[in-house]
Amino acid sequence: MKTSAKPKTSKKPVKTAGEPILIPRTQQATDLRELFTDSLKDIYWAENALTKALPKMIKQASSADLVNALTDHLAVTEEQVTRLEQVFGLLNEKVQAKKCDAMEGLIKEGEEIMQSTAEGMVRDAGIIAAGQKVEHYEIATYGTLCAFAKILGENESAELLLLSLNEEKDADDKLSEVAELSINLAAAGETEDNSEEN
Ligand SMILES: [Fe+2]
Ligand SMILES: [Fe+2]
């Protein structure tokens, strides 16, 4: 009987019940540069996904201010995709996307909010809430990427990533402004209308 069977060396991620999937050691990031490029691939996927998600949000939005804010940010997002391609170029890395589970979840949540709210002010408020979660995720991501780029001495990349970071902050501020101005005004108007009826 043969007893020299080799242990299985499967290259597939190892999954133990209830534990995160473990990537084989050969594929794990071993230095900050690798983690940096992995994170770039992640946000590249996320930005591309947003160029498809934003038009759906624009279609569902009622307030002109919200439509404008989202339309402006769609154009900004498309530029951010190009900017990330520039960063890959600066790092001599292949332009590559890696599925971002977090952004996929945030976009899915946004779709659910749009389906479960009545068109008008309430759906607009839901779109703003979902949009701001996306912006906060992007702010966190670009903040980290900027820090990584600086530590790695990739100053040109850091400058480009900082531009995107600031655009995400502006988008977040703009959404807060739209919420405070148009949606709160509309909500107040509806309340007044209701009280007049009574
Ligand atoms: Fe973005
Ligand atoms: Fe954004």
Short mmCIF file of N, CA, C and O in Angstrom, two decimals, residues 45-121:
data_model
loop_
_atom_site.label_atom_id
_atom_site.label_comp_id
_atom_site.label_asym_id
_atom_site.label_seq_id
_atom_site.Cartn_x
_atom_site.Cartn_y
_atom_site.Cartn_z
N TRP A 45 -12.25 49.79 -9.14
CA TRP A 45 -13.50 49.04 -9.36
C TRP A 45 -14.67 49.88 -8.85
O TRP A 45 -15.70 50.02 -9.52
N ALA A 46 -14.50 50.44 -7.64
CA ALA A 46 -15.58 51.20 -7.01
C ALA A 46 -15.98 52.42 -7.85
O ALA A 46 -17.17 52.66 -8.08
N GLU A 47 -15.00 53.16 -8.34
CA GLU A 47 -15.31 54.36 -9.14
C GLU A 47 -16.02 53.97 -10.45
O GLU A 47 -16.96 54.63 -10.87
N ASN A 48 -15.56 52.89 -11.04
CA ASN A 48 -16.22 52.42 -12.27
C ASN A 48 -17.67 52.01 -11.99
O ASN A 48 -18.57 52.32 -12.77
N ALA A 49 -17.87 51.35 -10.86
CA ALA A 49 -19.23 50.93 -10.49
C ALA A 49 -20.10 52.16 -10.27
O ALA A 49 -21.29 52.17 -10.63
N LEU A 50 -19.51 53.21 -9.70
CA LEU A 50 -20.28 54.43 -9.43
C LEU A 50 -20.68 55.16 -10.72
O LEU A 50 -21.73 55.81 -10.76
N THR A 51 -19.87 55.03 -11.76
CA THR A 51 -20.25 55.68 -13.02
C THR A 51 -21.52 55.02 -13.59
O THR A 51 -22.21 55.62 -14.40
N LYS A 52 -21.81 53.80 -13.14
CA LYS A 52 -23.05 53.13 -13.57
C LYS A 52 -24.18 53.34 -12.57
O LYS A 52 -25.34 53.38 -12.94
N ALA A 53 -23.83 53.49 -11.29
CA ALA A 53 -24.86 53.65 -10.25
C ALA A 53 -25.42 55.08 -10.23
O ALA A 53 -26.62 55.28 -10.01
N LEU A 54 -24.56 56.07 -10.44
CA LEU A 54 -25.01 57.47 -10.34
C LEU A 54 -26.12 57.81 -11.34
O LEU A 54 -27.09 58.48 -10.95
N PRO A 55 -26.05 57.38 -12.60
CA PRO A 55 -27.15 57.70 -13.52
C PRO A 55 -28.50 57.16 -13.04
O PRO A 55 -29.53 57.80 -13.23
N LYS A 56 -28.48 56.01 -12.35
CA LYS A 56 -29.73 55.45 -11.82
C LYS A 56 -30.27 56.33 -10.69
O LYS A 56 -31.47 56.54 -10.56
N MET A 57 -29.35 56.86 -9.88
CA MET A 57 -29.77 57.74 -8.78
C MET A 57 -30.32 59.06 -9.35
O MET A 57 -31.30 59.60 -8.85
N ILE A 58 -29.68 59.54 -10.41
CA ILE A 58 -30.12 60.80 -11.03
C ILE A 58 -31.56 60.63 -11.56
O ILE A 58 -32.41 61.49 -11.37
N LYS A 59 -31.81 59.48 -12.18
CA LYS A 59 -33.15 59.20 -12.73
C LYS A 59 -34.23 59.19 -11.66
O LYS A 59 -35.36 59.55 -11.91
N GLN A 60 -33.83 58.75 -10.48
CA GLN A 60 -34.81 58.59 -9.38
C GLN A 60 -34.97 59.86 -8.55
O GLN A 60 -35.90 59.95 -7.75
N ALA A 61 -34.07 60.83 -8.72
CA ALA A 61 -34.12 62.04 -7.89
C ALA A 61 -35.14 63.03 -8.44
O ALA A 61 -35.33 63.13 -9.65
N SER A 62 -35.80 63.74 -7.54
CA SER A 62 -36.82 64.72 -7.96
C SER A 62 -36.32 66.15 -7.88
O SER A 62 -36.56 66.94 -8.79
N SER A 63 -35.67 66.50 -6.78
CA SER A 63 -35.26 67.89 -6.61
C SER A 63 -34.18 68.28 -7.63
O SER A 63 -33.24 67.52 -7.88
N ALA A 64 -34.36 69.46 -8.23
CA ALA A 64 -33.41 69.92 -9.26
C ALA A 64 -32.01 70.06 -8.67
O ALA A 64 -31.01 69.73 -9.32
N ASP A 65 -31.93 70.52 -7.40
CA ASP A 65 -30.62 70.67 -6.75
C ASP A 65 -29.92 69.33 -6.62
O ASP A 65 -28.72 69.23 -6.82
N LEU A 66 -30.70 68.31 -6.28
CA LEU A 66 -30.10 66.98 -6.10
C LEU A 66 -29.67 66.41 -7.46
O LEU A 66 -28.57 65.87 -7.59
N VAL A 67 -30.53 66.59 -8.47
CA VAL A 67 -30.17 66.12 -9.82
C VAL A 67 -28.86 66.80 -10.26
O VAL A 67 -27.95 66.13 -10.76
N ASN A 68 -28.76 68.10 -10.03
CA ASN A 68 -27.54 68.82 -10.42
C ASN A 68 -26.31 68.34 -9.66
O ASN A 68 -25.25 68.13 -10.26
N ALA A 69 -26.48 68.16 -8.36
CA ALA A 69 -25.34 67.72 -7.54
C ALA A 69 -24.84 66.35 -8.02
O ALA A 69 -23.64 66.13 -8.16
N LEU A 70 -25.78 65.45 -8.29
CA LEU A 70 -25.39 64.09 -8.72
C LEU A 70 -24.82 64.11 -10.14
O LEU A 70 -23.87 63.38 -10.43
N THR A 71 -25.39 64.96 -10.99
CA THR A 71 -24.88 65.04 -12.37
C THR A 71 -23.46 65.58 -12.38
O THR A 71 -22.59 65.06 -13.08
N ASP A 72 -23.22 66.62 -11.57
CA ASP A 72 -21.86 67.16 -11.46
C ASP A 72 -20.91 66.08 -10.96
O ASP A 72 -19.79 65.93 -11.45
N HIS A 73 -21.37 65.32 -9.97
CA HIS A 73 -20.47 64.33 -9.38
C HIS A 73 -20.22 63.14 -10.30
O HIS A 73 -19.17 62.50 -10.21
N LEU A 74 -21.16 62.90 -11.20
CA LEU A 74 -20.94 61.83 -12.19
C LEU A 74 -19.76 62.22 -13.10
O LEU A 74 -18.87 61.41 -13.35
N ALA A 75 -19.76 63.49 -13.52
CA ALA A 75 -18.66 63.96 -14.38
C ALA A 75 -17.33 63.89 -13.61
O ALA A 75 -16.31 63.46 -14.15
N VAL A 76 -17.37 64.28 -12.33
CA VAL A 76 -16.17 64.23 -11.48
C VAL A 76 -15.70 62.78 -11.34
O VAL A 76 -14.49 62.49 -11.42
N THR A 77 -16.64 61.88 -11.15
CA THR A 77 -16.31 60.45 -10.97
C THR A 77 -15.63 59.89 -12.21
O THR A 77 -14.66 59.13 -12.12
N GLU A 78 -16.15 60.29 -13.37
CA GLU A 78 -15.52 59.82 -14.62
C GLU A 78 -14.07 60.31 -14.72
O GLU A 78 -13.18 59.58 -15.14
N GLU A 79 -13.85 61.55 -14.26
CA GLU A 79 -12.46 62.07 -14.25
C GLU A 79 -11.60 61.31 -13.25
O GLU A 79 -10.41 61.11 -13.48
N GLN A 80 -12.23 60.92 -12.15
CA GLN A 80 -11.46 60.18 -11.12
C GLN A 80 -11.01 58.83 -11.64
O GLN A 80 -9.94 58.35 -11.27
N VAL A 81 -11.83 58.22 -12.49
CA VAL A 81 -11.45 56.94 -13.10
C VAL A 81 -10.18 57.16 -13.93
O VAL A 81 -9.20 56.42 -13.81
N THR A 82 -10.20 58.22 -14.74
CA THR A 82 -9.03 58.53 -15.58
C THR A 82 -7.81 58.86 -14.71
O THR A 82 -6.69 58.46 -15.01
N ARG A 83 -8.07 59.58 -13.62
CA ARG A 83 -6.97 59.95 -12.72
C ARG A 83 -6.31 58.71 -12.11
O ARG A 83 -5.09 58.64 -11.97
N LEU A 84 -7.14 57.73 -11.76
CA LEU A 84 -6.59 56.49 -11.20
C LEU A 84 -5.74 55.77 -12.25
O LEU A 84 -4.70 55.20 -11.92
N GLU A 85 -6.17 55.84 -13.49
CA GLU A 85 -5.38 55.22 -14.57
C GLU A 85 -4.02 55.89 -14.67
O GLU A 85 -3.00 55.24 -14.89
N GLN A 86 -4.02 57.23 -14.45
CA GLN A 86 -2.74 57.97 -14.44
C GLN A 86 -1.85 57.48 -13.30
O GLN A 86 -0.64 57.34 -13.47
N VAL A 87 -2.47 57.26 -12.13
CA VAL A 87 -1.69 56.79 -10.97
C VAL A 87 -1.08 55.42 -11.26
O VAL A 87 0.11 55.19 -11.00
N PHE A 88 -1.87 54.51 -11.84
CA PHE A 88 -1.33 53.20 -12.22
C PHE A 88 -0.12 53.40 -13.14
O PHE A 88 0.90 52.73 -12.99
N GLY A 89 -0.24 54.33 -14.06
CA GLY A 89 0.83 54.62 -15.00
C GLY A 89 2.09 55.11 -14.29
O GLY A 89 3.20 54.66 -14.57
N LEU A 90 1.88 56.03 -13.34
CA LEU A 90 3.02 56.57 -12.58
C LEU A 90 3.76 55.49 -11.80
O LEU A 90 4.96 55.56 -11.59
N LEU A 91 2.99 54.49 -11.38
CA LEU A 91 3.58 53.40 -10.57
C LEU A 91 4.08 52.25 -11.44
O LEU A 91 4.55 51.24 -10.92
N ASN A 92 3.96 52.42 -12.77
CA ASN A 92 4.31 51.34 -13.70
C ASN A 92 3.52 50.06 -13.43
O ASN A 92 4.04 48.96 -13.51
N GLU A 93 2.27 50.25 -13.06
CA GLU A 93 1.40 49.10 -12.78
C GLU A 93 0.35 49.00 -13.87
O GLU A 93 -0.07 50.01 -14.43
N LYS A 94 -0.08 47.77 -14.12
CA LYS A 94 -1.14 47.54 -15.09
C LYS A 94 -2.45 48.08 -14.50
O LYS A 94 -2.71 47.92 -13.31
N VAL A 95 -3.26 48.74 -15.34
CA VAL A 95 -4.56 49.22 -14.87
C VAL A 95 -5.45 47.99 -14.64
O VAL A 95 -5.69 47.21 -15.55
N GLN A 96 -5.88 47.84 -13.40
CA GLN A 96 -6.63 46.64 -13.05
C GLN A 96 -7.68 46.96 -11.99
O GLN A 96 -7.43 47.77 -11.10
N ALA A 97 -8.84 46.32 -12.11
CA ALA A 97 -9.91 46.51 -11.12
C ALA A 97 -10.05 45.25 -10.29
O ALA A 97 -9.91 44.14 -10.80
N LYS A 98 -10.29 45.45 -9.00
CA LYS A 98 -10.52 44.31 -8.11
C LYS A 98 -11.81 44.60 -7.37
O LYS A 98 -11.98 45.69 -6.81
N LYS A 99 -12.74 43.67 -7.43
CA LYS A 99 -14.07 43.95 -6.88
C LYS A 99 -14.01 44.46 -5.44
O LYS A 99 -13.39 43.86 -4.58
N CYS A 100 -14.70 45.59 -5.25
CA CYS A 100 -14.75 46.20 -3.92
C CYS A 100 -16.07 45.80 -3.27
O CYS A 100 -17.13 46.31 -3.63
N ASP A 101 -16.00 44.87 -2.32
CA ASP A 101 -17.22 44.37 -1.66
C ASP A 101 -17.97 45.49 -0.94
O ASP A 101 -19.20 45.51 -0.91
N ALA A 102 -17.22 46.39 -0.33
CA ALA A 102 -17.86 47.47 0.42
C ALA A 102 -18.70 48.35 -0.50
O ALA A 102 -19.85 48.65 -0.22
N MET A 103 -18.10 48.75 -1.64
CA MET A 103 -18.85 49.63 -2.55
C MET A 103 -20.03 48.88 -3.17
O MET A 103 -21.10 49.47 -3.36
N GLU A 104 -19.84 47.60 -3.46
CA GLU A 104 -20.95 46.83 -4.00
C GLU A 104 -22.13 46.84 -3.02
O GLU A 104 -23.27 47.04 -3.40
N GLY A 105 -21.81 46.70 -1.73
CA GLY A 105 -22.83 46.72 -0.69
C GLY A 105 -23.51 48.08 -0.57
O GLY A 105 -24.74 48.16 -0.45
N LEU A 106 -22.71 49.13 -0.63
CA LEU A 106 -23.27 50.48 -0.50
C LEU A 106 -24.19 50.80 -1.68
O LEU A 106 -25.25 51.42 -1.51
N ILE A 107 -23.80 50.37 -2.87
CA ILE A 107 -24.62 50.62 -4.06
C ILE A 107 -25.92 49.82 -3.95
O ILE A 107 -27.00 50.33 -4.25
N LYS A 108 -25.81 48.59 -3.49
CA LYS A 108 -26.98 47.74 -3.33
C LYS A 108 -27.95 48.36 -2.31
O LYS A 108 -29.16 48.41 -2.53
N GLU A 109 -27.38 48.87 -1.24
CA GLU A 109 -28.21 49.50 -0.21
C GLU A 109 -28.94 50.70 -0.80
O GLU A 109 -30.12 50.93 -0.54
N GLY A 110 -28.23 51.48 -1.63
CA GLY A 110 -28.84 52.63 -2.28
C GLY A 110 -30.01 52.21 -3.18
O GLY A 110 -31.05 52.86 -3.19
N GLU A 111 -29.82 51.11 -3.89
CA GLU A 111 -30.90 50.62 -4.77
C GLU A 111 -32.11 50.21 -3.95
O GLU A 111 -33.25 50.49 -4.32
N GLU A 112 -31.85 49.58 -2.81
CA GLU A 112 -32.95 49.16 -1.93
C GLU A 112 -33.70 50.37 -1.39
O GLU A 112 -34.93 50.37 -1.31
N ILE A 113 -32.97 51.40 -1.03
CA ILE A 113 -33.62 52.61 -0.50
C ILE A 113 -34.52 53.23 -1.57
O ILE A 113 -35.65 53.63 -1.30
N MET A 114 -34.02 53.25 -2.82
CA MET A 114 -34.81 53.85 -3.90
C MET A 114 -36.09 53.05 -4.16
O MET A 114 -37.12 53.61 -4.47
N GLN A 115 -35.98 51.73 -4.02
CA GLN A 115 -37.16 50.89 -4.25
C GLN A 115 -38.18 51.00 -3.12
O GLN A 115 -39.37 50.82 -3.34
N SER A 116 -37.69 51.29 -1.92
CA SER A 116 -38.59 51.22 -0.76
C SER A 116 -39.11 52.58 -0.31
O SER A 116 -39.72 52.69 0.74
N THR A 117 -38.87 53.63 -1.12
CA THR A 117 -39.36 54.96 -0.72
C THR A 117 -40.27 55.53 -1.82
O THR A 117 -40.11 55.21 -3.00
N ALA A 118 -41.20 56.37 -1.39
CA ALA A 118 -42.09 57.03 -2.34
C ALA A 118 -41.31 58.09 -3.09
O ALA A 118 -40.46 58.79 -2.50
N GLU A 119 -41.61 58.21 -4.38
CA GLU A 119 -40.93 59.21 -5.21
C GLU A 119 -41.15 60.61 -4.63
O GLU A 119 -42.21 60.90 -4.09
N GLY A 120 -40.14 61.47 -4.73
CA GLY A 120 -40.27 62.83 -4.22
C GLY A 120 -39.30 63.05 -3.07
O GLY A 120 -38.21 62.48 -3.05
N MET A 121 -39.75 63.85 -2.14
CA MET A 121 -38.87 64.29 -1.06
C MET A 121 -38.27 63.14 -0.26
O MET A 121 -37.09 63.16 0.09
#
